[in-house]
Structures are given as structure tokens and as C-alpha cells.
GROMACS .gro file of C-alpha atoms in nm:
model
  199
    1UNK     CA    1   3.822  -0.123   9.285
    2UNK     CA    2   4.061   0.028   9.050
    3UNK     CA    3   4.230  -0.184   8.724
    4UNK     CA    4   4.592  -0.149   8.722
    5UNK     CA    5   4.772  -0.159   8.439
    6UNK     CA    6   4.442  -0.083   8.217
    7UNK     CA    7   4.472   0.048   7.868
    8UNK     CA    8   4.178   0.081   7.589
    9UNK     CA    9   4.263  -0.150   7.268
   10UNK     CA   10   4.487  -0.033   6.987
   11UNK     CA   11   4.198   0.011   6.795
   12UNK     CA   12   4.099   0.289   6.993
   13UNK     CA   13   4.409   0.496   6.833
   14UNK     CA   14   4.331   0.416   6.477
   15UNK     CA   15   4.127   0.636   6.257
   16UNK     CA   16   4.121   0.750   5.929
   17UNK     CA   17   4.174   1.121   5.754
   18UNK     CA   18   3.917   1.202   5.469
   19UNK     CA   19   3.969   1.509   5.248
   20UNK     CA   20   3.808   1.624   4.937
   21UNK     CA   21   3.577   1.812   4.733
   22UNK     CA   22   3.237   1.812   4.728
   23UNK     CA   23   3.020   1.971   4.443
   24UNK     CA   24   2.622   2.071   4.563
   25UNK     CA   25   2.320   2.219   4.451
   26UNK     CA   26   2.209   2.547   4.648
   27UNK     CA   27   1.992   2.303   4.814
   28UNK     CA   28   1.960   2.199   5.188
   29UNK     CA   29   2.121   1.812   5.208
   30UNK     CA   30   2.318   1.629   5.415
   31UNK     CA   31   2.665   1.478   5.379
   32UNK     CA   32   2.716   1.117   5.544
   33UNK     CA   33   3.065   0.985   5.671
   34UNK     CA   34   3.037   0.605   5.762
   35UNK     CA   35   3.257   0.281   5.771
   36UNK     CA   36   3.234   0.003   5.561
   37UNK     CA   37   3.389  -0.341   5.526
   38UNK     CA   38   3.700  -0.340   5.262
   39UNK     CA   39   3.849  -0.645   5.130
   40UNK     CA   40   4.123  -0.679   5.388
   41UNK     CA   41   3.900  -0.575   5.711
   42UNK     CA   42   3.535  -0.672   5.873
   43UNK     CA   43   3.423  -0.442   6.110
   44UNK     CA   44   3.129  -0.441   6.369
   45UNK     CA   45   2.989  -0.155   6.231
   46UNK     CA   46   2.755  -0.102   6.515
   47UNK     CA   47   3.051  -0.010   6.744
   48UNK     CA   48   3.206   0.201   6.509
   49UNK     CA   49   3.324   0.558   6.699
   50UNK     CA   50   3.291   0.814   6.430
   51UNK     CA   51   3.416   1.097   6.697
   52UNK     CA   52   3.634   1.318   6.437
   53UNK     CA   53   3.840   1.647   6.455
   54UNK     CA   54   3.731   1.896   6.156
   55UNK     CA   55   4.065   2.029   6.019
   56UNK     CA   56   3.879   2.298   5.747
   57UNK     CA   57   3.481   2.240   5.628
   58UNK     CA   58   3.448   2.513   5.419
   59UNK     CA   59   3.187   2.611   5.097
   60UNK     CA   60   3.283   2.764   4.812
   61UNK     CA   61   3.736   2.864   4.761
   62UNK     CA   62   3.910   2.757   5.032
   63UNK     CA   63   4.063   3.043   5.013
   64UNK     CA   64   3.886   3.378   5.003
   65UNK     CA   65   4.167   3.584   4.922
   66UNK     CA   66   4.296   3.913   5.028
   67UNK     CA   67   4.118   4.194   5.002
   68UNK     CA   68   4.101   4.452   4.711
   69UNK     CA   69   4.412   4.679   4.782
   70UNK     CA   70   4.215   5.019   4.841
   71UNK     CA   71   3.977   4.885   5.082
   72UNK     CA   72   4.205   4.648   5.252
   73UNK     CA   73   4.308   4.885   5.551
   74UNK     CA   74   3.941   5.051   5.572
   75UNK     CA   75   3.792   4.655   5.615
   76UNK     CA   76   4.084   4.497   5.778
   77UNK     CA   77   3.856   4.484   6.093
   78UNK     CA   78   3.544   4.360   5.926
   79UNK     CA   79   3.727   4.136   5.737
   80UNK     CA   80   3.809   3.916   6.024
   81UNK     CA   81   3.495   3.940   6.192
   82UNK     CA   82   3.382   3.772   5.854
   83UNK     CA   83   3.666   3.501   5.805
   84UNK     CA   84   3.600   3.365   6.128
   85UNK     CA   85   3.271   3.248   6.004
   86UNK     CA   86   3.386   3.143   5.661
   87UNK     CA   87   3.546   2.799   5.843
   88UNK     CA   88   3.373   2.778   6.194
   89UNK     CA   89   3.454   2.380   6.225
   90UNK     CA   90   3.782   2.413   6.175
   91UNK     CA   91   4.068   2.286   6.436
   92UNK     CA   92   3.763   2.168   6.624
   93UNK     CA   93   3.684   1.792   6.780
   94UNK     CA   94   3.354   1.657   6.798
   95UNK     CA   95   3.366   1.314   7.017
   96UNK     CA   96   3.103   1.105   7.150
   97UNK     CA   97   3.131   0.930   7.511
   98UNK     CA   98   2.931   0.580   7.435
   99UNK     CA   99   2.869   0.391   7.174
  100UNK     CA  100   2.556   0.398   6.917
  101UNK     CA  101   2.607   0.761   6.881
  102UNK     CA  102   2.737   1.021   6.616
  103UNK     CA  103   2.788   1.391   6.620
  104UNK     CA  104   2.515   1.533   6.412
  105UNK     CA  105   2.626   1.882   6.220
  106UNK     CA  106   2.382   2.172   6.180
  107UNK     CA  107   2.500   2.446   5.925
  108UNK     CA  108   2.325   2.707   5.804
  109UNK     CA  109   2.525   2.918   5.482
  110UNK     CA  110   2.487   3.259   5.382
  111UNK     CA  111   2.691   3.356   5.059
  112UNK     CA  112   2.825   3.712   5.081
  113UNK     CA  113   3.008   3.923   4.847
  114UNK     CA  114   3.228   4.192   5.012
  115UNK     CA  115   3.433   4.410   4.786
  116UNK     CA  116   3.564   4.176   4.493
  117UNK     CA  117   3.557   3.901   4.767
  118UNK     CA  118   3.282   3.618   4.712
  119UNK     CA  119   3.221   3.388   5.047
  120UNK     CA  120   3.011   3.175   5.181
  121UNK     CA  121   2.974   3.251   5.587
  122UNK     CA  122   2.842   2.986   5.826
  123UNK     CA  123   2.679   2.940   6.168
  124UNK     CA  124   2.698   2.582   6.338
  125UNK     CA  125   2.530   2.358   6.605
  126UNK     CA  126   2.578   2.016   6.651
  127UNK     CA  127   2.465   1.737   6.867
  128UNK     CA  128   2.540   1.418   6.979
  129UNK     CA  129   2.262   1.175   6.845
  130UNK     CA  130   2.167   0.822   6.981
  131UNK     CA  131   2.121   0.552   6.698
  132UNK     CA  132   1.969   0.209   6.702
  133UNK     CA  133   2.215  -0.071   6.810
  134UNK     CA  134   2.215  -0.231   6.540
  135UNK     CA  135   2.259   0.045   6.269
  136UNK     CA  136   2.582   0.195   6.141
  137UNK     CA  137   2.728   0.546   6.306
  138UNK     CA  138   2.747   0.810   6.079
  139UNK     CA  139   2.898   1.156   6.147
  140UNK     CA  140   2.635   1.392   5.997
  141UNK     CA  141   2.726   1.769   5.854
  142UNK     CA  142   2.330   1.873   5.703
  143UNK     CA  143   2.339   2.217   5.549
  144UNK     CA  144   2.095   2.446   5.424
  145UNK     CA  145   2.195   2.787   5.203
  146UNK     CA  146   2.006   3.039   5.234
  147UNK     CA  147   1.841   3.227   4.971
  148UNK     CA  148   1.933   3.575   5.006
  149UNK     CA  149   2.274   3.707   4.922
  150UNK     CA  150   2.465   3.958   5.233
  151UNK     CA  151   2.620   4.248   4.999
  152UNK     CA  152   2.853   4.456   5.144
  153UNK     CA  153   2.977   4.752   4.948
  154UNK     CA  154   3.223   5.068   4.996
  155UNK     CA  155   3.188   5.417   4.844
  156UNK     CA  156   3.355   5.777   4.878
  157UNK     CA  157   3.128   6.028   4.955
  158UNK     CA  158   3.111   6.317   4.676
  159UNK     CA  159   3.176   6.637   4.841
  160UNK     CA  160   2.854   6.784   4.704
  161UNK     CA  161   2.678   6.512   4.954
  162UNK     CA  162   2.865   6.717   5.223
  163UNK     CA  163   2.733   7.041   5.132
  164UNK     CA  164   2.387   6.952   5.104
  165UNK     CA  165   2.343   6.772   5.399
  166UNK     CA  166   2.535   7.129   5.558
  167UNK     CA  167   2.214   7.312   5.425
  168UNK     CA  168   2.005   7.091   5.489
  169UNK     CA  169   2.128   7.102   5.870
  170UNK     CA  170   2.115   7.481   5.849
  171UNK     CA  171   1.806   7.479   5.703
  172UNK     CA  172   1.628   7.272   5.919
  173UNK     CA  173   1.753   7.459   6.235
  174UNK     CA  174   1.640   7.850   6.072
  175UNK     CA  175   1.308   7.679   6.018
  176UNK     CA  176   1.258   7.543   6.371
  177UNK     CA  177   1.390   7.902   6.505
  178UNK     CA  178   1.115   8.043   6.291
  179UNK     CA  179   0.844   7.801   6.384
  180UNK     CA  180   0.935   7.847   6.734
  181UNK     CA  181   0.940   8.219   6.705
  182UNK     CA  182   0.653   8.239   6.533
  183UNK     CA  183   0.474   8.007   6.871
  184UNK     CA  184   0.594   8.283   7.077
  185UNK     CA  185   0.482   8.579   6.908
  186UNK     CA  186   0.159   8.429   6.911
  187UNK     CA  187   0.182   8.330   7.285
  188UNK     CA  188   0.327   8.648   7.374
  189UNK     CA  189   0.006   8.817   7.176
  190UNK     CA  190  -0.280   8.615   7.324
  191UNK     CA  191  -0.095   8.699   7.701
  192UNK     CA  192  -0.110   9.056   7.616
  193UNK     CA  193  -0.505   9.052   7.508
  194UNK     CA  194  -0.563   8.875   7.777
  195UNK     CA  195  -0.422   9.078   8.050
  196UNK     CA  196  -0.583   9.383   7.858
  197UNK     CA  197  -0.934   9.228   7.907
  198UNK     CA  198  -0.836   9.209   8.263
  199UNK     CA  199  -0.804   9.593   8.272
   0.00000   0.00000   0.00000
């Protein structure tokens, strides 16, 4: 049957909000959010729900900045193909439906210079993991930066490229014309010998 009048406990609306800064080696690790007892609470830490909602998880400035002036309007649409991988996490919720679970964070971080711009881009998976009743939740974000740098860079072309890759178009073509003229001439010679044999 259905419960009337059923509501979850008020501590079921309290949580906490956690900001700050972090400061890493360009080595895989993980960071580990947890509860612990203070001096003015005890909590069964087995039950604790560490569902969260990510408001910004970013590496590197948390803010990358506008783009250098002359390049601005040539990138703009790169550019926010790219910033929507600088903060992936962010506005997002990550909950868990039972207890002895936590969300487990995947990230994997590519740093990436584009025009004056340094950033750090990131892809994410995460999963819901099942932990041993009695051991304490923790939300989970484990990252791993990769080794290689992505390098994107913007140049006028000289007009002197243009020319020579117009000869080297024309050039190209008159020597294809020539091979395949040549093919013919030759063709057109062996049909000719041939049909003379015949007579």
C-alpha cells in the first residue's frame, strides 16, 4: 500500500559546498571527497550520500581568456568547440540511488595551447561504484594528463606560396598531357606497323 503523508528526513536536504584550489604534479592521481566527524557532529559514515552537483572542475586558469584580437573572428568557431571541453563537469549532478555507493570520476587531460591561449581540455566518464558496508563513501575525480601537448597554430599564407603551387598545378598538368601524348604516339605507331604487316 501507499504511505501518506511520507517525507525523507531533513537530513536528506543538507549538504555541504566545497571550493578550492588544488596544486598537482603532471601525474595521474586521484582526488578524494569524504565526511568526517567534527567536534559538534557524529555521523554514520557508512550511510553517508556523497551524490554532488559539479558547479566548475577545471585544470589549469579558470579562466582561459579571450582570444588574441586578430585571430578571434577566424577561431571564434573552434574556440567553442574547445571551451566546451575545458569544464565538461560543470552544471552537472552525479547522484547515487542506494546507499554504499559513490560516483567514481574518470578524466583524462590534454593541455593545449591555441594562439596565446594555454588550456587544459578534458574528456569524462564516471560510474557509480559499490563500496563495502562498512567503509566510508567517497566521491572520486582520478585524472591522468597526458603527455603530449595539442598545438594549434595560425599563419598567412605568403603570396609566393600561391604562385608556386599555380606552377606547380600547371606544371604537373603539361607533363601528364605530354606523358599521355607521348602513350599515344607510340600506340598510334605500333597500330600503324601492325596493320602494314597485315598488307
Amino acid at each position: 500500500h501507499i504511505h501518506t503523508g511520507a517525507h525523507y528526513h531533513d537530513v536528506f536536504a543538507e549538504s555541504c559546498r566545497i571550493s578550492g584550489l588544488v596544486e598537482v604534479a603532471r601525474v595521474p592521481g586521484t582526488l578524494h571527497f569524504q565526511a568526517v566527524h567534527n567536534a559538534e557532529r557524529t555521523l554514520n559514515l557508512a550511510y553517508t550520500n556523497v551524490s554532488h552537483t559539479v558547479h566548475s572542475f577545471v585544470f589549469g586558469s579558470n579562466n582561459a581568456g579571450p582570444l588574441h584580437v586578430n585571430i578571434a573572428n577566424l577561431w571564434s568557431a573552434t574556440w567553442s568547440g574547445f571551451k566546451q571541453n575545458l569544464n565538461p563537469l560543470a552544471g552537472k549532478t552525479f547522484s547515487v540511488s542506494r546507499f554504499h555507493q559513490a560516483p567514481h570520476h574518470y578524466l583524462k587531460v590534454v593541455h593545449t595551447k591555441m594562439g596565446q591561449n594555454r588550456m587544459y581540455q578534458q574528456t569524462h566518464q564516471w560510474s557509480a561504484r559499490n563500496v563495502a558496508r562498512r567503509a566510508v563513501p567517497q566521491a572520486k575525480f582520478s585524472y591522468d594528463l597526458s603527455p603530449v601537448e595539442v598545438v594549434i597554430s595560425y599563419s598567412r599564407r605568403r603570396w609566393y606560396d600561391y604562385v608556386t603551387s599555380v606552377f606547380a598545378i600547371i606544371g604537373g598538368a603539361f607533363t601528364f598531357m605530354s606523358m599521355t601524348s607521348s602513350l599515344l604516339n607510340l600506340a598510334s605507331s605500333q597500330f600503324k606497323a601492325s596493320i602494314n604487316k597485315l598488307t
